mmCIF file of C-alpha atoms in Angstrom:
data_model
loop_
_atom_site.group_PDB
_atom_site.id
_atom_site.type_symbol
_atom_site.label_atom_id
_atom_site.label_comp_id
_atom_site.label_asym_id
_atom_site.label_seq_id
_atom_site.Cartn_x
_atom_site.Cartn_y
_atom_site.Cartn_z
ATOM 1 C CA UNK A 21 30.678 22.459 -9.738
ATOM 2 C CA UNK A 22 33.656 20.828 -8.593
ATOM 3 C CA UNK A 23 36.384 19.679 -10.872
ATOM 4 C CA UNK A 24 38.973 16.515 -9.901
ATOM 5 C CA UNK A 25 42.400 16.882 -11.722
ATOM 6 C CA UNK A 26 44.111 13.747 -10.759
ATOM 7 C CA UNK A 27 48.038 13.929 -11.276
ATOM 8 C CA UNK A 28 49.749 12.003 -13.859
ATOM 9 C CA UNK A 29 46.305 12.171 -16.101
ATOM 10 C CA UNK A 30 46.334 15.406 -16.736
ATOM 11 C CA UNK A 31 49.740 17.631 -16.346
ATOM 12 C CA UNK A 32 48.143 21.311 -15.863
ATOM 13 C CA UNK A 33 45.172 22.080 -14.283
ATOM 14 C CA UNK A 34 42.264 23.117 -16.487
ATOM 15 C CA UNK A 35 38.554 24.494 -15.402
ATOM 16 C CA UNK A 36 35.097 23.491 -16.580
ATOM 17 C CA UNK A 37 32.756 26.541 -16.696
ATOM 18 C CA UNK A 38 28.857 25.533 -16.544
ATOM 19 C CA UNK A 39 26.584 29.013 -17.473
ATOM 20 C CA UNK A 40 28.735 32.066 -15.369
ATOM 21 C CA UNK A 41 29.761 29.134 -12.495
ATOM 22 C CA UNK A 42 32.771 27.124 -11.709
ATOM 23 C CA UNK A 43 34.440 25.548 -9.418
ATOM 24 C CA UNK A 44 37.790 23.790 -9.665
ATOM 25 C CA UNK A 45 39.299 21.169 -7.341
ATOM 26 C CA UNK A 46 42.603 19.727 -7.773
ATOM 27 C CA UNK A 47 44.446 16.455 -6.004
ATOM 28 C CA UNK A 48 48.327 17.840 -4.915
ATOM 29 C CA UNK A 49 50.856 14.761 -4.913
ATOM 30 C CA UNK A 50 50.520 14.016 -1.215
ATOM 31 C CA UNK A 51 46.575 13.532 -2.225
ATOM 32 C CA UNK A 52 44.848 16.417 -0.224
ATOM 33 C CA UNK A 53 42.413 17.952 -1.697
ATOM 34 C CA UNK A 54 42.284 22.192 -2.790
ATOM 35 C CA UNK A 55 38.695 23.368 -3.795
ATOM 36 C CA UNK A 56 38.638 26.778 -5.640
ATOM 37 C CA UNK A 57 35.437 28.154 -6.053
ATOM 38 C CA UNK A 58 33.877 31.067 -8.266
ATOM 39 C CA UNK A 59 30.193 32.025 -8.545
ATOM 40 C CA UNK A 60 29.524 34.174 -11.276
ATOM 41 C CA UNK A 61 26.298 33.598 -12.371
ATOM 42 C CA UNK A 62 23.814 36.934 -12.508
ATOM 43 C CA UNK A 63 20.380 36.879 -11.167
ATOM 44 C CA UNK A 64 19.365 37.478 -14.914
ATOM 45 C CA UNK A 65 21.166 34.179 -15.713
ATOM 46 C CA UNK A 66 19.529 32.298 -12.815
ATOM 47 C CA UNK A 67 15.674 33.647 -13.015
ATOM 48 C CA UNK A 68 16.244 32.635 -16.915
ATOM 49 C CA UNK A 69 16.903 28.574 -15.847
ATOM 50 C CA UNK A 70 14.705 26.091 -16.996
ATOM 51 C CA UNK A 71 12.229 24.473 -14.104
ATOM 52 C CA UNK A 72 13.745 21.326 -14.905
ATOM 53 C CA UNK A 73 17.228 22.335 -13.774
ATOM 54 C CA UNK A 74 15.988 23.281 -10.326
ATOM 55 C CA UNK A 75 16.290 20.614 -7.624
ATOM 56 C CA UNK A 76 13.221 19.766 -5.966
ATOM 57 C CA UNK A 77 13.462 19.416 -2.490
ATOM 58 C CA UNK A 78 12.985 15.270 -1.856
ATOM 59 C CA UNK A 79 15.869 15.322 -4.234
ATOM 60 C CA UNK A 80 18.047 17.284 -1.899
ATOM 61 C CA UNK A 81 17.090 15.161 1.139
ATOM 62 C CA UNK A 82 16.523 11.509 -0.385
ATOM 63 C CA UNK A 83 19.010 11.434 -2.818
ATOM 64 C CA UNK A 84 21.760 13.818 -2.710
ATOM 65 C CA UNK A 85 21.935 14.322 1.033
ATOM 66 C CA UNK A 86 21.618 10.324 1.407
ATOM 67 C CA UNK A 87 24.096 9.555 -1.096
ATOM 68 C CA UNK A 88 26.711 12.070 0.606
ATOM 69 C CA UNK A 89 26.241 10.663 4.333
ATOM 70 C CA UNK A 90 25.950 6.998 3.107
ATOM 71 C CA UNK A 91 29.090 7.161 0.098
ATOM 72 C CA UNK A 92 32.251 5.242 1.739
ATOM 73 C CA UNK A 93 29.937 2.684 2.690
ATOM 74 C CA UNK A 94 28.044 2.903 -0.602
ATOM 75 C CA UNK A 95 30.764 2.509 -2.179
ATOM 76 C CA UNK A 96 32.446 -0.788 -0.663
ATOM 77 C CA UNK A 97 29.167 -2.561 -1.746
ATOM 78 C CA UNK A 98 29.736 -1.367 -5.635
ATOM 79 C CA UNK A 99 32.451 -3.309 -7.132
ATOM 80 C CA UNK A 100 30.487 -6.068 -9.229
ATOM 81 C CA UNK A 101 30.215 -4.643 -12.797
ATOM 82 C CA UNK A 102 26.542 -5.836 -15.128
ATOM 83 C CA UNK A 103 27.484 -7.921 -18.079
ATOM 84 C CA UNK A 104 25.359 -6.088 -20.108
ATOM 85 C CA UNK A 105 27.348 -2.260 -19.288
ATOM 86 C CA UNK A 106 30.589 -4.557 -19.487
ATOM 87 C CA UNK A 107 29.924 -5.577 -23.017
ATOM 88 C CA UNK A 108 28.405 -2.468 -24.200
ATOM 89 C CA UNK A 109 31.557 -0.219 -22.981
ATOM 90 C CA UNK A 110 33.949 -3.194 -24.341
ATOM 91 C CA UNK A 111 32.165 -2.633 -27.389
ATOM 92 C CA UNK A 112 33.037 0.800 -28.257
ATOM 93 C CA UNK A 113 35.887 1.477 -30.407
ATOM 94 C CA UNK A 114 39.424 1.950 -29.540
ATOM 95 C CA UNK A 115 39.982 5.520 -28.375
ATOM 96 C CA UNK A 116 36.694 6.613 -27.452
ATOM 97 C CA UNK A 117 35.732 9.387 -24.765
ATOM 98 C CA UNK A 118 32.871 7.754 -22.408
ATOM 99 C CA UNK A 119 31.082 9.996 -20.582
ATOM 100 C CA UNK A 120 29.453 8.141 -17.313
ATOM 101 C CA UNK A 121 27.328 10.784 -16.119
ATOM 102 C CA UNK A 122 26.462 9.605 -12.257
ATOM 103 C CA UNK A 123 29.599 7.580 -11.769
ATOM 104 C CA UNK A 124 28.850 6.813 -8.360
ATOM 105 C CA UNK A 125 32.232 5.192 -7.329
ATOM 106 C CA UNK A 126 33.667 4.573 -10.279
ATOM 107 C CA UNK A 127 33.408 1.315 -10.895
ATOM 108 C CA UNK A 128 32.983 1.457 -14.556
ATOM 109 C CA UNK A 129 35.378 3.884 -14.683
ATOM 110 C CA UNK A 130 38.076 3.103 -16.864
ATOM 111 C CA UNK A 131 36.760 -0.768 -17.612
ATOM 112 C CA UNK A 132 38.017 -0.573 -21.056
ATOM 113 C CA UNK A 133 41.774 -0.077 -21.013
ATOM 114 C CA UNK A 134 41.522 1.096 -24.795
ATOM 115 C CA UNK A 135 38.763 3.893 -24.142
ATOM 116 C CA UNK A 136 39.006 7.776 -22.140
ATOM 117 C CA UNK A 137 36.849 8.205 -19.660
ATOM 118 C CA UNK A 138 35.227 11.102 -17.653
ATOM 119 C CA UNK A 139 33.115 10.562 -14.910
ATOM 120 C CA UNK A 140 30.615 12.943 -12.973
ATOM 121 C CA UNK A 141 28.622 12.621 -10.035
ATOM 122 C CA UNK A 142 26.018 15.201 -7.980
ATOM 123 C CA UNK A 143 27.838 13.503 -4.489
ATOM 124 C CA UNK A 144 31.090 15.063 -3.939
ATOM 125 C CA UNK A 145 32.375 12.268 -1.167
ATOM 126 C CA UNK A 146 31.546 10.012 -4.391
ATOM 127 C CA UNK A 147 33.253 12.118 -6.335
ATOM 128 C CA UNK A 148 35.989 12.028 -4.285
ATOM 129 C CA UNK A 149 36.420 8.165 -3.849
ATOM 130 C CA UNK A 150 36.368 8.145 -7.816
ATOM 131 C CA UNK A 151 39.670 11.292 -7.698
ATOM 132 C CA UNK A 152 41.301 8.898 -5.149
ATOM 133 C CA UNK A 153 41.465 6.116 -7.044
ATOM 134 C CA UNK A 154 43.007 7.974 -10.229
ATOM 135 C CA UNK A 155 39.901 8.724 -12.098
ATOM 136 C CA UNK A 156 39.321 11.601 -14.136
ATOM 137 C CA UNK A 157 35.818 12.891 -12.419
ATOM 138 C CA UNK A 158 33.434 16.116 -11.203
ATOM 139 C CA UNK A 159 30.432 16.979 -9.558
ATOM 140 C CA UNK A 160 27.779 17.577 -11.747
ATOM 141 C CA UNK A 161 24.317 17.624 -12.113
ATOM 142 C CA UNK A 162 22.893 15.293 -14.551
ATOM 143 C CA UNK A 163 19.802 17.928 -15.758
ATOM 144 C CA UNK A 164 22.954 19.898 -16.896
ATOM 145 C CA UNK A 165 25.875 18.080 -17.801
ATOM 146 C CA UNK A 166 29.031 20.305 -18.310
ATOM 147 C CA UNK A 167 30.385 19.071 -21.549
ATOM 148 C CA UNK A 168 30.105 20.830 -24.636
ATOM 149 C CA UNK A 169 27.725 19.484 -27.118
ATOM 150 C CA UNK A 170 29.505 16.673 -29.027
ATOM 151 C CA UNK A 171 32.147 16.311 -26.700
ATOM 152 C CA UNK A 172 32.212 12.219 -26.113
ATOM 153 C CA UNK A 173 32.169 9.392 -28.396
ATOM 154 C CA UNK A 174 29.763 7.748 -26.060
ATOM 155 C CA UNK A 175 27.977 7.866 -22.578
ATOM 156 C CA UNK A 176 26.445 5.954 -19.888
ATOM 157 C CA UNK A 177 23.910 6.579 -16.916
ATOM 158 C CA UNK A 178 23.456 3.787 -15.034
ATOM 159 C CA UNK A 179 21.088 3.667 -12.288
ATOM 160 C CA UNK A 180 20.625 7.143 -12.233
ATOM 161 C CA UNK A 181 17.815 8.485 -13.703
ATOM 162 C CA UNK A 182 14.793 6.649 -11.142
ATOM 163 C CA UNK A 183 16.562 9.204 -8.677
ATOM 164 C CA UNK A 184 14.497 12.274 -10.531
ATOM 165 C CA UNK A 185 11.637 13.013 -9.389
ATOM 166 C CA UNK A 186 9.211 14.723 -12.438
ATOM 167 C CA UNK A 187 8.667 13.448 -15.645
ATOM 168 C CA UNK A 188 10.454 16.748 -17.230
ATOM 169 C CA UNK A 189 13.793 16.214 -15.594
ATOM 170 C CA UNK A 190 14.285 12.602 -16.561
ATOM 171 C CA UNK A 191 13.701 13.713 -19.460
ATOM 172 C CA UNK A 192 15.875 17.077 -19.694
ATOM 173 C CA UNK A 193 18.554 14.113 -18.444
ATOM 174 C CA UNK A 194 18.156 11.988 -21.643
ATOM 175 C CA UNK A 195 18.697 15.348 -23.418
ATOM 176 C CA UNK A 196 21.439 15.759 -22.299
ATOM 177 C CA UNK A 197 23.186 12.132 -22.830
ATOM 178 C CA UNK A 198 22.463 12.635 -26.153
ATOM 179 C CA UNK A 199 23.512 16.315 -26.353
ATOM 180 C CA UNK A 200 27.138 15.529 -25.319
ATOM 181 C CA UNK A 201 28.129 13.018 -27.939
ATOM 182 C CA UNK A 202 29.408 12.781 -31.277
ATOM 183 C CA UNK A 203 26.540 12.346 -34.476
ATOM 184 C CA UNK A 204 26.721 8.539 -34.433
ATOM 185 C CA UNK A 205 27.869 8.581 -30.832
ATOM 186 C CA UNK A 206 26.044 5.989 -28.286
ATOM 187 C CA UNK A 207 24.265 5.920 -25.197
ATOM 188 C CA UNK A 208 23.173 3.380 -22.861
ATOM 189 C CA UNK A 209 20.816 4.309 -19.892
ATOM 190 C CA UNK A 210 19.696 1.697 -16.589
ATOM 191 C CA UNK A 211 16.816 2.379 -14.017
ATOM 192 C CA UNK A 212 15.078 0.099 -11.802
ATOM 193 C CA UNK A 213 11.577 -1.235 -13.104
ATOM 194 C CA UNK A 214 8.422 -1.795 -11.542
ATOM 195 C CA UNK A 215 8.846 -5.138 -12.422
ATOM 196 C CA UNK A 216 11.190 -6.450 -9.991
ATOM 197 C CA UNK A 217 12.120 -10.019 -10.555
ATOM 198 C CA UNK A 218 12.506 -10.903 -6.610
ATOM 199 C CA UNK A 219 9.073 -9.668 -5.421
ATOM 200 C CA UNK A 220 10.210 -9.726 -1.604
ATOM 201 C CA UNK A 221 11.562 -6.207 -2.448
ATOM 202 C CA UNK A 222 8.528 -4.330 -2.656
ATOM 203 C CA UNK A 223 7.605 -5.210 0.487
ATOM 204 C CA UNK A 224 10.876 -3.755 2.302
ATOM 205 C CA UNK A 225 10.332 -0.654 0.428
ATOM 206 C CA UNK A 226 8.279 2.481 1.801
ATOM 207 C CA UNK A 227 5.216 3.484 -1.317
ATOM 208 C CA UNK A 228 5.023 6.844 -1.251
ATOM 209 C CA UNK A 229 1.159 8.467 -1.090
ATOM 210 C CA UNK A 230 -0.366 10.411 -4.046
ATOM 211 C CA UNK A 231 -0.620 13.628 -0.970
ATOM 212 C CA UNK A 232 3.108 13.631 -1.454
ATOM 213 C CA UNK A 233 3.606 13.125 -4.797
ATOM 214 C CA UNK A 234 2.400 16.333 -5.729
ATOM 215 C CA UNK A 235 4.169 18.766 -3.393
ATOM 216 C CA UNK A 236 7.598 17.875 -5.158
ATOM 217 C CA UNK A 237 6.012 18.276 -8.689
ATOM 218 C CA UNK A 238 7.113 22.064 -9.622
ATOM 219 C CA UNK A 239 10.332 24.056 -9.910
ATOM 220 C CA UNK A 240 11.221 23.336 -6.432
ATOM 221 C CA UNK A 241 14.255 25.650 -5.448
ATOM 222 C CA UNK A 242 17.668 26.432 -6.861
ATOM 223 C CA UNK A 243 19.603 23.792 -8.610
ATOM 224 C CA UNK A 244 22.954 24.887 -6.598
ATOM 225 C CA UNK A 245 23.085 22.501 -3.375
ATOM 226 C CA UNK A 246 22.070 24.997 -0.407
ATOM 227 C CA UNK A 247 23.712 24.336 2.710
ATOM 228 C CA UNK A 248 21.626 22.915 5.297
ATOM 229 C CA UNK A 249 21.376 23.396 9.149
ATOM 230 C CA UNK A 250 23.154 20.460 9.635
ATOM 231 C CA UNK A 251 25.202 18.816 6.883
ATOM 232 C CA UNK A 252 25.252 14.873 6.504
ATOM 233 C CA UNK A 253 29.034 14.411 6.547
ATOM 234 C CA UNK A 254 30.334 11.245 5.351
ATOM 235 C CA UNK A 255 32.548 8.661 7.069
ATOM 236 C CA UNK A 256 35.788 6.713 6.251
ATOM 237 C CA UNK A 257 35.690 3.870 3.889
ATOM 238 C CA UNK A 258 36.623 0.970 5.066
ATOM 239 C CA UNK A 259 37.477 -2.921 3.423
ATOM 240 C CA UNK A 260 34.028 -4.734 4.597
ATOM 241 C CA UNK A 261 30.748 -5.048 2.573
ATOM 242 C CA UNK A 262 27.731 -4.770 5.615
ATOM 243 C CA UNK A 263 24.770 -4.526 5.183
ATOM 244 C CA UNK A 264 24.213 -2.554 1.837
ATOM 245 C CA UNK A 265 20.462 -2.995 0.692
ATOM 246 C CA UNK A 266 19.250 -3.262 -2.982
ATOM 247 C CA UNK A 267 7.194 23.969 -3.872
ATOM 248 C CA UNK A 268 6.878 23.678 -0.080
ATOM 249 C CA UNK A 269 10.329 24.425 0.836
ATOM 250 C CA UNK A 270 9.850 25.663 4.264
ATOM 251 C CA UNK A 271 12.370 24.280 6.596
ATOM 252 C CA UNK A 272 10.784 23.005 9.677
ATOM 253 C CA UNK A 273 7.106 22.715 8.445
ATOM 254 C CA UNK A 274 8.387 21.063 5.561
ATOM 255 C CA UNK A 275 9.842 18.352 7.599
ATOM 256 C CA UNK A 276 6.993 18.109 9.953
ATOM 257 C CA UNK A 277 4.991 17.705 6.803
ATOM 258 C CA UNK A 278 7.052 15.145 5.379
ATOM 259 C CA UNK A 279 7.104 13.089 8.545
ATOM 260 C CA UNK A 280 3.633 12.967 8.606
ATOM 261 C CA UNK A 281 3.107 11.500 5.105
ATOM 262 C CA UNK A 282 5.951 9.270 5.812
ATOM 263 C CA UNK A 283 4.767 7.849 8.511
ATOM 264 C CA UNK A 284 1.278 7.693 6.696
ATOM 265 C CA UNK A 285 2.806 5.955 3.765
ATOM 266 C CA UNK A 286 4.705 3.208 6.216
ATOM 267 C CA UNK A 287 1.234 2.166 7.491
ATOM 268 C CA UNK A 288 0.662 1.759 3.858
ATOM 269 C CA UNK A 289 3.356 -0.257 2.994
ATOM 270 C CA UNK A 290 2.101 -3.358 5.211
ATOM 271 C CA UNK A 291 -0.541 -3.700 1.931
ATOM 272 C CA UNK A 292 0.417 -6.594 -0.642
ATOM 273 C CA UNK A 293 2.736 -6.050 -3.521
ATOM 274 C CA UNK A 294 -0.367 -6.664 -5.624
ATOM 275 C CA UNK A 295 -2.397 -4.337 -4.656
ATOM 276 C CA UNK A 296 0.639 -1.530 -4.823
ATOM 277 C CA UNK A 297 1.369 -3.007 -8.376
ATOM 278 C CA UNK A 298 -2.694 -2.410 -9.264
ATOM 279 C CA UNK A 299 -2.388 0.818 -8.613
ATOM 280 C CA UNK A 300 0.733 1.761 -10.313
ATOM 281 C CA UNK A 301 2.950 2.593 -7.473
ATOM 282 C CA UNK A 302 6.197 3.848 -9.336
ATOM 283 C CA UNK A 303 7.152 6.559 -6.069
ATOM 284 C CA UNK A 304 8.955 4.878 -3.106
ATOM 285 C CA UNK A 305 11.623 5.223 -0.538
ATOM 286 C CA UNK A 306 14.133 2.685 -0.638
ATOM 287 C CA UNK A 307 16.145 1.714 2.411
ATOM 288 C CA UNK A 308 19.801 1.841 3.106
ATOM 289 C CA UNK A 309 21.113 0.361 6.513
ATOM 290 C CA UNK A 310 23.963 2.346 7.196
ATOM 291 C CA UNK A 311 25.652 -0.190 10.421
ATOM 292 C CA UNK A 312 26.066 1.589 13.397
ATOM 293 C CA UNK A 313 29.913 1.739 13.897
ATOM 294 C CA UNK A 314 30.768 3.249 10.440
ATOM 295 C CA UNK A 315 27.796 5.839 11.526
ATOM 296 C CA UNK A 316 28.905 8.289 14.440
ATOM 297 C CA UNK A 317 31.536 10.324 13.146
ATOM 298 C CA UNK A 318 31.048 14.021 13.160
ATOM 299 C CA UNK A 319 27.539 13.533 14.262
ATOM 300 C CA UNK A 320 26.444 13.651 11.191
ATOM 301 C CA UNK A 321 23.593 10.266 12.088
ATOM 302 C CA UNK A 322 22.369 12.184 15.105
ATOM 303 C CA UNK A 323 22.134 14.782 12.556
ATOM 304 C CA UNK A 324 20.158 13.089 10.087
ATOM 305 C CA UNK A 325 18.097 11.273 12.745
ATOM 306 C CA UNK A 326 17.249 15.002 14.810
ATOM 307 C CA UNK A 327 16.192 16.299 11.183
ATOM 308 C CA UNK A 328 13.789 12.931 9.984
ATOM 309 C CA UNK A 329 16.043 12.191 7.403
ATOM 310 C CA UNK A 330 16.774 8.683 9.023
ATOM 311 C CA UNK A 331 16.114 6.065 11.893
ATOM 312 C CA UNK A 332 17.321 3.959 14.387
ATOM 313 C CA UNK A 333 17.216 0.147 13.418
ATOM 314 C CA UNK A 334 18.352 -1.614 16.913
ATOM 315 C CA UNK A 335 17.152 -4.828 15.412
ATOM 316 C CA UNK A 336 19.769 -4.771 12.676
ATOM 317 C CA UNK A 337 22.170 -2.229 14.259
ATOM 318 C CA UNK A 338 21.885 0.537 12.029
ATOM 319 C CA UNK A 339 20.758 3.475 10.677
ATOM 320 C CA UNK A 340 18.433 4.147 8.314
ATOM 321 C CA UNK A 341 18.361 6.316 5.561
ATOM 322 C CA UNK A 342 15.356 6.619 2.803
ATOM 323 C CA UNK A 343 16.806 7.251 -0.948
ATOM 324 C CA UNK A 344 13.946 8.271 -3.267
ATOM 325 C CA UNK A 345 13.059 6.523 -6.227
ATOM 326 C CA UNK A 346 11.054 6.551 -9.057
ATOM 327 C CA UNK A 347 10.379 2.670 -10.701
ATOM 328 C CA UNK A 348 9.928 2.687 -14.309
ATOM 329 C CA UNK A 349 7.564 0.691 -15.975
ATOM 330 C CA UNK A 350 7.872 -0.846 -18.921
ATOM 331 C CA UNK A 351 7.819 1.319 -22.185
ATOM 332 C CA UNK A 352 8.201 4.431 -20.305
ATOM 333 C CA UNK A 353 11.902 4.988 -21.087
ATOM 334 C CA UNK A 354 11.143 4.524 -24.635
ATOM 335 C CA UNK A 355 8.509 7.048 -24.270
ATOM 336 C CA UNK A 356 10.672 9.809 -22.606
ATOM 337 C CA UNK A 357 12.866 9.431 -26.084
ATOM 338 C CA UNK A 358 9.811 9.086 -28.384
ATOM 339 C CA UNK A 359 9.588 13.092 -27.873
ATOM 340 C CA UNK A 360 13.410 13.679 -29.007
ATOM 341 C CA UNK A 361 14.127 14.175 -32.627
ATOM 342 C CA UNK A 362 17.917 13.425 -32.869
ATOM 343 C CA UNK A 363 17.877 9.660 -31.557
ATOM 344 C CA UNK A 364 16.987 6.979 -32.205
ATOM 345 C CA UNK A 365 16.520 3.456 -30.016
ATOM 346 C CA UNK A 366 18.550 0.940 -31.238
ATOM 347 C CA UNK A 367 18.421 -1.847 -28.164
ATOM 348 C CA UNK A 368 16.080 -2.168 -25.272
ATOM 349 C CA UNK A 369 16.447 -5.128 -23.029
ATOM 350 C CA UNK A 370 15.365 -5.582 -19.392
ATOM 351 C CA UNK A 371 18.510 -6.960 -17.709
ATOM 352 C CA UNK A 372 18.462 -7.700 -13.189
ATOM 353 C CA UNK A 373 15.346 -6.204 -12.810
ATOM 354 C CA UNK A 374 16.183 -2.853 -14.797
ATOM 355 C CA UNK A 375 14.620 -1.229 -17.824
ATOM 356 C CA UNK A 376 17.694 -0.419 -20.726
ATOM 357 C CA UNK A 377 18.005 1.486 -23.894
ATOM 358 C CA UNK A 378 20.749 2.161 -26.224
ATOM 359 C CA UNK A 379 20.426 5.291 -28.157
ATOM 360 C CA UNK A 380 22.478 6.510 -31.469
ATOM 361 C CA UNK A 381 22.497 10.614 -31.800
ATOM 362 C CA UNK A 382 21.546 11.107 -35.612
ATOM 363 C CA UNK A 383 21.843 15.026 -35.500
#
């Protein structure tokens, strides 16, 4: 885990310990960046983790990998915040700790002047947009958020949760939420439905086949990010918006694997939304067009592209990366929460085509 101290919020450094590991990563007042890192964890500690905190592989690749090669240019397309989040966080009473657990940028970060907020991230070139602009933020995994229990007076996921891929982790996620606020305390959580309110969508997105669906259901491998052959660096963040677009872990065979079902599931995808919707398609890969002269640096596209994990659009002058996603239908949020005795749902709306509950912690 990384921790951002930004100077002038916090005047000594502190560090955030998460079960035997930590991490610690402070901004100096010319704005470079000093990671110091500590692993301390026992095998003991490790073998005794929960399945659900272990990071299936299509997570690695589809969203965390993405989200690090694609973040400056992520980010320059997240500015506008949802009415909805806007009034719930302008809600919340003066002095409250918010908790936005997969900040992305930052954007809500520090929306209401009158609240303290903390966001955290699993991207680390996210992360580090959000430290640049003054924000008090670390990486973090959202299975296992590293507050203590009742630390906030409220928290928010937004968008975050449709990037899990089993049922038990989205779930071990809304755990969470509500394990790191106050008794009373509030939470409001966003994914994408099913029920997308411009249909044309579906049809740019890639279904994903039931063959592939289950070789990501399982423990998949360690929840600390591996490095990979090749690491997906990120690139420089400029001004302009572009063209930003709403366990068989074996290395090579693995890919060659999951190019063949991709490619079997983009011969798929030319079927009608209606006939995806019939059969409750809820796994896809969603595109990101990442444009070509914000891609080469570092080699990090040629990377991604060498490895399957993106490519070539000459039509639009891109690169293309998948991000993983799992739709949610409607009802299924509040039946993730119907298992959890210390909350209770006390709004649900669907609000630009994405399922939303507020929760109040009772325990």
């Amino acid at each position: 885990m990384i921790r951002y101290s930004v100077s002038g919020i916090f005047s000594t450094m502190r560090e955030v310990k998460v079960k035997g590991v930590s991490s610690l990563c402070t901004l100096d007042s010319n704005g470079e960046s000093h990671i110091l890192q500590s692993e301390l964890a026992s095998d003991s500690q490790r073998n005794s983790s929960l399945n659900v905190q272990f990071t299936p592989e299509i997570e690695k690749k589809y969203v965390h990998h993405v989200y690090d090669a694609i973040a400056p240019h992520f980010s320059s397309t997240r500015f506008a915040k949802w009415p909805k989040v806007a009034n719930f966080l302008s809600s919340l009473p003066s002095g409250s700790l918010v908790l936005d657990a997969g900040c992305g940028n930052g954007k809500y970060l520090g929306f209401n002047p009158d609240c303290f907020f903390i966001g955290c991230d699993i991207s680390a070139p996210l992360i580090k947009i959000c430290a640049d602009r003054g924000h008090e933020v670390l990486v973090a995994d959202a299975v296992d958020l590293p507050y203590r229990t009742g630390f906030g007076d409220a928290a928010i996921s937004i968008a975050v949760l449709h990037h899990l891929s089993t049922e038990g982790r989205r779930k071990k996620a809304i755990e969470e939420l509500i394990r790191v606020v106050k008794k009373g305390g509030l939470v409001l959580i966003t994914v994408w439905a099913v029920e997308q309110e411009d249909k044309s969508l579906l049809a740019k997105w890639t279904p994903l086949t039931q063959k592939y669906g289950e070789e990501w259901i399982g423990p998949g491998s360690p929840r600390v990010r591996s490095p990979s052959s090749c690491t997906l660096e990120s690139i420089p963040e400029t001004e302009e918006n572009g063209f930003g677009e709403h366990k068989k872990d074996s290395g090579q065979s693995y890919m060659q694997s999951l190019q063949e079902i991709t490619s079997q599931s983009e011969s798929y995808s030319g079927a009608s939304t209606d006939v995806k919707n019939a059969n409750n398609q809820q796994e896809y890969f969603v595109p990101w067009h990442l444009p070509y002269h914000r891609a080469e640096v570092s080699g990090a596209s040629a990377c991604a592209l060498a490895n399957g994990l993106a490519k070539k659009d000459d039509k639009k002058g891109a690169v293309v990366y998948n991000r993983y996603y799992h739709v949610f239908s409607e009802g299924e949020l509040e039946r993730l929460v119907a298992g959890i005795d210390n909350a209770v749902i006390v709004d649900r709306f669907f609000d630009k085509s994405n399922w939303c509950i507020v929760l109040e912690k009772k325990l």
